[in-house]
Coordinates of N, CA and C in Angstrom, one line a residue:
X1 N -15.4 -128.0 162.9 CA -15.9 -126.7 162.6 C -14.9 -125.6 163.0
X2 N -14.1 -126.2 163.9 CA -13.2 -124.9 164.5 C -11.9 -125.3 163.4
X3 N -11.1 -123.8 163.9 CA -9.8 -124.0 162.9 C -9.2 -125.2 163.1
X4 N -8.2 -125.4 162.1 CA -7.5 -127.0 162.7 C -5.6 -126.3 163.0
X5 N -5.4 -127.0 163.3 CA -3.7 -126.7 164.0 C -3.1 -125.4 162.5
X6 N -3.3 -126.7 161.8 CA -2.3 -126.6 160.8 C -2.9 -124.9 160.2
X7 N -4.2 -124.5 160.2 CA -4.5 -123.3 159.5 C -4.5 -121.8 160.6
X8 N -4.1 -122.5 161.4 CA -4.0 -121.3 162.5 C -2.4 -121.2 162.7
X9 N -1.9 -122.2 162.4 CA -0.7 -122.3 162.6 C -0.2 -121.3 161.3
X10 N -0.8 -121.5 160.4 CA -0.2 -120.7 159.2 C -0.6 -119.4 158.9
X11 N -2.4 -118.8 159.3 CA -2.7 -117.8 159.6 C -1.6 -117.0 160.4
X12 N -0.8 -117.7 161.8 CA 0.4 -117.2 162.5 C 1.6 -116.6 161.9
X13 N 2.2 -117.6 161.0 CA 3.3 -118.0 160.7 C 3.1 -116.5 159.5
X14 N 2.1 -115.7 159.1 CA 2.0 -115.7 157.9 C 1.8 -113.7 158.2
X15 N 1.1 -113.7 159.3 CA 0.5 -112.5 160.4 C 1.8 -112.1 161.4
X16 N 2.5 -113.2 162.0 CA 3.1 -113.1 162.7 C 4.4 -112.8 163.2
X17 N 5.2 -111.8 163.8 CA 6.7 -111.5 163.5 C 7.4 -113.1 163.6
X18 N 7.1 -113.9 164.3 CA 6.8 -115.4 164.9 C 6.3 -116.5 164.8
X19 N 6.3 -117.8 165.2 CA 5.6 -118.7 165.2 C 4.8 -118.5 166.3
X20 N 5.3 -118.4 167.2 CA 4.7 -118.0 168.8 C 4.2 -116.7 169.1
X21 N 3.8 -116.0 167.8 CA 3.7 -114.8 168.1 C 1.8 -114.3 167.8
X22 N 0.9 -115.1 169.3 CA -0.6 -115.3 168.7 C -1.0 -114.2 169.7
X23 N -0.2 -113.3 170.5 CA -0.6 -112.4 171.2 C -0.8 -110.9 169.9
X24 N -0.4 -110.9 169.2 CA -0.4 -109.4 168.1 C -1.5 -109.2 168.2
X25 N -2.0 -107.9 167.9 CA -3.1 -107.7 167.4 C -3.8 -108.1 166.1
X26 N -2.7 -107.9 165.1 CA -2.8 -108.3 163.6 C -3.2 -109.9 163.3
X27 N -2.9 -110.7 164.4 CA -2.7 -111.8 164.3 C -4.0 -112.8 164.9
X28 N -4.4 -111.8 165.9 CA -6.0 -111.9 166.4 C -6.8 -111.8 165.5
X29 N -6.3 -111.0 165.0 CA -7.8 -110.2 163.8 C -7.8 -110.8 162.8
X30 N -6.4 -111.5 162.0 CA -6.5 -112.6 161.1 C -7.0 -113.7 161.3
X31 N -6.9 -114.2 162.7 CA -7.6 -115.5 163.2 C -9.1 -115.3 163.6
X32 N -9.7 -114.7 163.3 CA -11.4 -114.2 164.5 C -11.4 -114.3 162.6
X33 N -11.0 -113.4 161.7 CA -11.6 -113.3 160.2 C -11.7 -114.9 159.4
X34 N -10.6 -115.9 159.7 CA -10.9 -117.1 159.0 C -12.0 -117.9 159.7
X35 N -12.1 -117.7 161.0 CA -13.2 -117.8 161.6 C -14.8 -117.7 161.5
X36 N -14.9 -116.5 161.1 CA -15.5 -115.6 160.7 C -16.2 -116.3 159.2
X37 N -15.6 -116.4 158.3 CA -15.3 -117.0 157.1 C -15.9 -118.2 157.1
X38 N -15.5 -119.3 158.0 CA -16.1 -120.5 158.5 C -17.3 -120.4 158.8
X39 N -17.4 -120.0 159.6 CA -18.9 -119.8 160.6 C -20.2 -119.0 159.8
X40 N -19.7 -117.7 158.6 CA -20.5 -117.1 157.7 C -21.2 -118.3 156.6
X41 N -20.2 -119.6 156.3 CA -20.8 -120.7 155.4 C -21.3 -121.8 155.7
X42 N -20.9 -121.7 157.1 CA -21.9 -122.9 157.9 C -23.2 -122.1 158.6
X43 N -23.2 -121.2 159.0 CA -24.7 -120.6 158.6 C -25.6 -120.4 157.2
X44 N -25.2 -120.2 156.5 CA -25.8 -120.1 155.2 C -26.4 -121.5 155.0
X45 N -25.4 -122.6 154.7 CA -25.9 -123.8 155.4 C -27.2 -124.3 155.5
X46 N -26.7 -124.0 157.1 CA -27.9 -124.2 158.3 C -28.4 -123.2 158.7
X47 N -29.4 -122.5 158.3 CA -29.9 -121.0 158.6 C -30.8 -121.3 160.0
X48 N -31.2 -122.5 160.8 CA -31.7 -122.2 161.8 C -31.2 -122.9 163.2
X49 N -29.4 -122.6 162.3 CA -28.6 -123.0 163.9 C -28.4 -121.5 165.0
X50 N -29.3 -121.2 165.4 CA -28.9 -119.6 166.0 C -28.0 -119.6 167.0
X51 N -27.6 -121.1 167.5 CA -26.0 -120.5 168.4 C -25.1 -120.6 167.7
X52 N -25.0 -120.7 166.4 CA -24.1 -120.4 165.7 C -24.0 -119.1 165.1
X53 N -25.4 -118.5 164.9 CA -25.5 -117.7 164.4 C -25.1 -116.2 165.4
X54 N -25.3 -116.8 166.8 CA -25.1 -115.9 168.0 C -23.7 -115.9 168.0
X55 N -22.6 -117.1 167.8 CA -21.3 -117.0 167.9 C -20.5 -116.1 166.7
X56 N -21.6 -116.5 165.5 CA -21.1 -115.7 164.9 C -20.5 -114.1 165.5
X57 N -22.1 -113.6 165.5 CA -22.1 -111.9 165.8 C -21.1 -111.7 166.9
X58 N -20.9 -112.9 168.0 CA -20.1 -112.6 169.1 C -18.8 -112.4 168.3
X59 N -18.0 -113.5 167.1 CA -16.8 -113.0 166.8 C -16.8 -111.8 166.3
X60 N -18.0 -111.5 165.5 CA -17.6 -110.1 164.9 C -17.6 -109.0 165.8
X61 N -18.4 -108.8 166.8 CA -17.7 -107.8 167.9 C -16.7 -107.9 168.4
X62 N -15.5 -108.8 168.5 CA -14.7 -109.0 168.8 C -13.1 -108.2 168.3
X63 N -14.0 -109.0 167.0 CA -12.9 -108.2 165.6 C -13.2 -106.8 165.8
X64 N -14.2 -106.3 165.4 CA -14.5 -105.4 165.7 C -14.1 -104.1 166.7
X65 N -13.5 -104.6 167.8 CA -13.4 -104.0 169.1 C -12.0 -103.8 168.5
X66 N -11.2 -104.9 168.5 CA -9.8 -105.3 167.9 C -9.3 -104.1 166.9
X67 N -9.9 -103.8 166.0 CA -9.5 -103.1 164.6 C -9.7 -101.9 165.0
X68 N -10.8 -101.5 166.2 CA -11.1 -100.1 166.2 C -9.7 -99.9 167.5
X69 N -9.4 -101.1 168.1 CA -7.8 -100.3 169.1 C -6.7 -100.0 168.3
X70 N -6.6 -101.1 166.7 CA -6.0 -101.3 166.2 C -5.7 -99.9 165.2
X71 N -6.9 -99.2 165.2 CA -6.8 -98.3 164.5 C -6.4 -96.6 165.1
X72 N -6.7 -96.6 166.7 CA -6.4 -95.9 167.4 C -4.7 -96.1 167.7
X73 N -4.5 -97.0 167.8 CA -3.1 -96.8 168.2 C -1.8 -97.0 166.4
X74 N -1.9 -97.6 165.5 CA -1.2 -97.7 164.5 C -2.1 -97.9 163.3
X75 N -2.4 -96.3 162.8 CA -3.5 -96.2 161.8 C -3.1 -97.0 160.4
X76 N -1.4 -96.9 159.7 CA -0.8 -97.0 158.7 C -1.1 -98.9 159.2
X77 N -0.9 -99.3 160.2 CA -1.3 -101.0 160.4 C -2.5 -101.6 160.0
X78 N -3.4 -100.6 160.6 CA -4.6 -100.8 160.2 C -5.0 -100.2 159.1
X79 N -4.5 -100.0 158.4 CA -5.0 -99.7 156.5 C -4.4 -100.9 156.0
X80 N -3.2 -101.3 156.3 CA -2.7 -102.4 155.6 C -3.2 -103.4 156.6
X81 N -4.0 -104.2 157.2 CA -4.3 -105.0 157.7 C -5.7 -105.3 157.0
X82 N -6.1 -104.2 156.8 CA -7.6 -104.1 155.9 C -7.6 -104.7 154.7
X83 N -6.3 -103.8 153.9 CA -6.3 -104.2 152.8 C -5.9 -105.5 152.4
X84 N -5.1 -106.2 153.3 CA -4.5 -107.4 152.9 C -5.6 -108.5 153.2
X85 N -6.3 -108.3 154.2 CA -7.6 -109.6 154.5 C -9.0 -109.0 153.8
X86 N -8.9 -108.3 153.1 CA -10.1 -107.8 152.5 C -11.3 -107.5 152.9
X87 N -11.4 -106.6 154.0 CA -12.4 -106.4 155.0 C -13.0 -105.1 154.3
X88 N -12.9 -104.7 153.9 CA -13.4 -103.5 153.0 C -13.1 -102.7 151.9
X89 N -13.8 -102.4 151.2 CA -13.5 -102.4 150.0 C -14.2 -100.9 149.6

């Protein structure tokens, strides 16, 4: 249920100035979103798994927290970070 190597690995590779580069901000918030993604269709799913459903909302505050530093410190990042993972429309 959790990411596997290979898709975090590429989320990185793809987000990242780096391979080794899982400290970014941009690269958090790509990883918490496929996550996110996951966890949104295994609830639908299973609609009466609520620790999943609690993990859920826990990533989304996360992200959440993430995008609003992300937006205070490099606005032009965060428009293109948006736009590229499709967080809003």
């Amino acid at each position: 249920m959790a990411l596997t190597k290979e898709q975090s690995a590429a989320v990185v590779s793809k987000f990242g100035a780096n391979d080794s580069d899982t400290g970014n901000t941009k690269v958090q918030v790509a990883l918490l979103t496929e996550r996110i993604k996951q966890l949104t269709v295994h609830c639908t799913n299973f609609p009466k798994d609520t620790s999943a459903s609690r993990g859920l909302l826990k990533i989304i505050g996360q992200r959440r927290k993430l995008l609003k530093y992300l937006q205070r410190r490099d606005l032009e990042l965060y428009r293109s970070l948006i736009k590229e993972l499709g967080l809003r429309k």
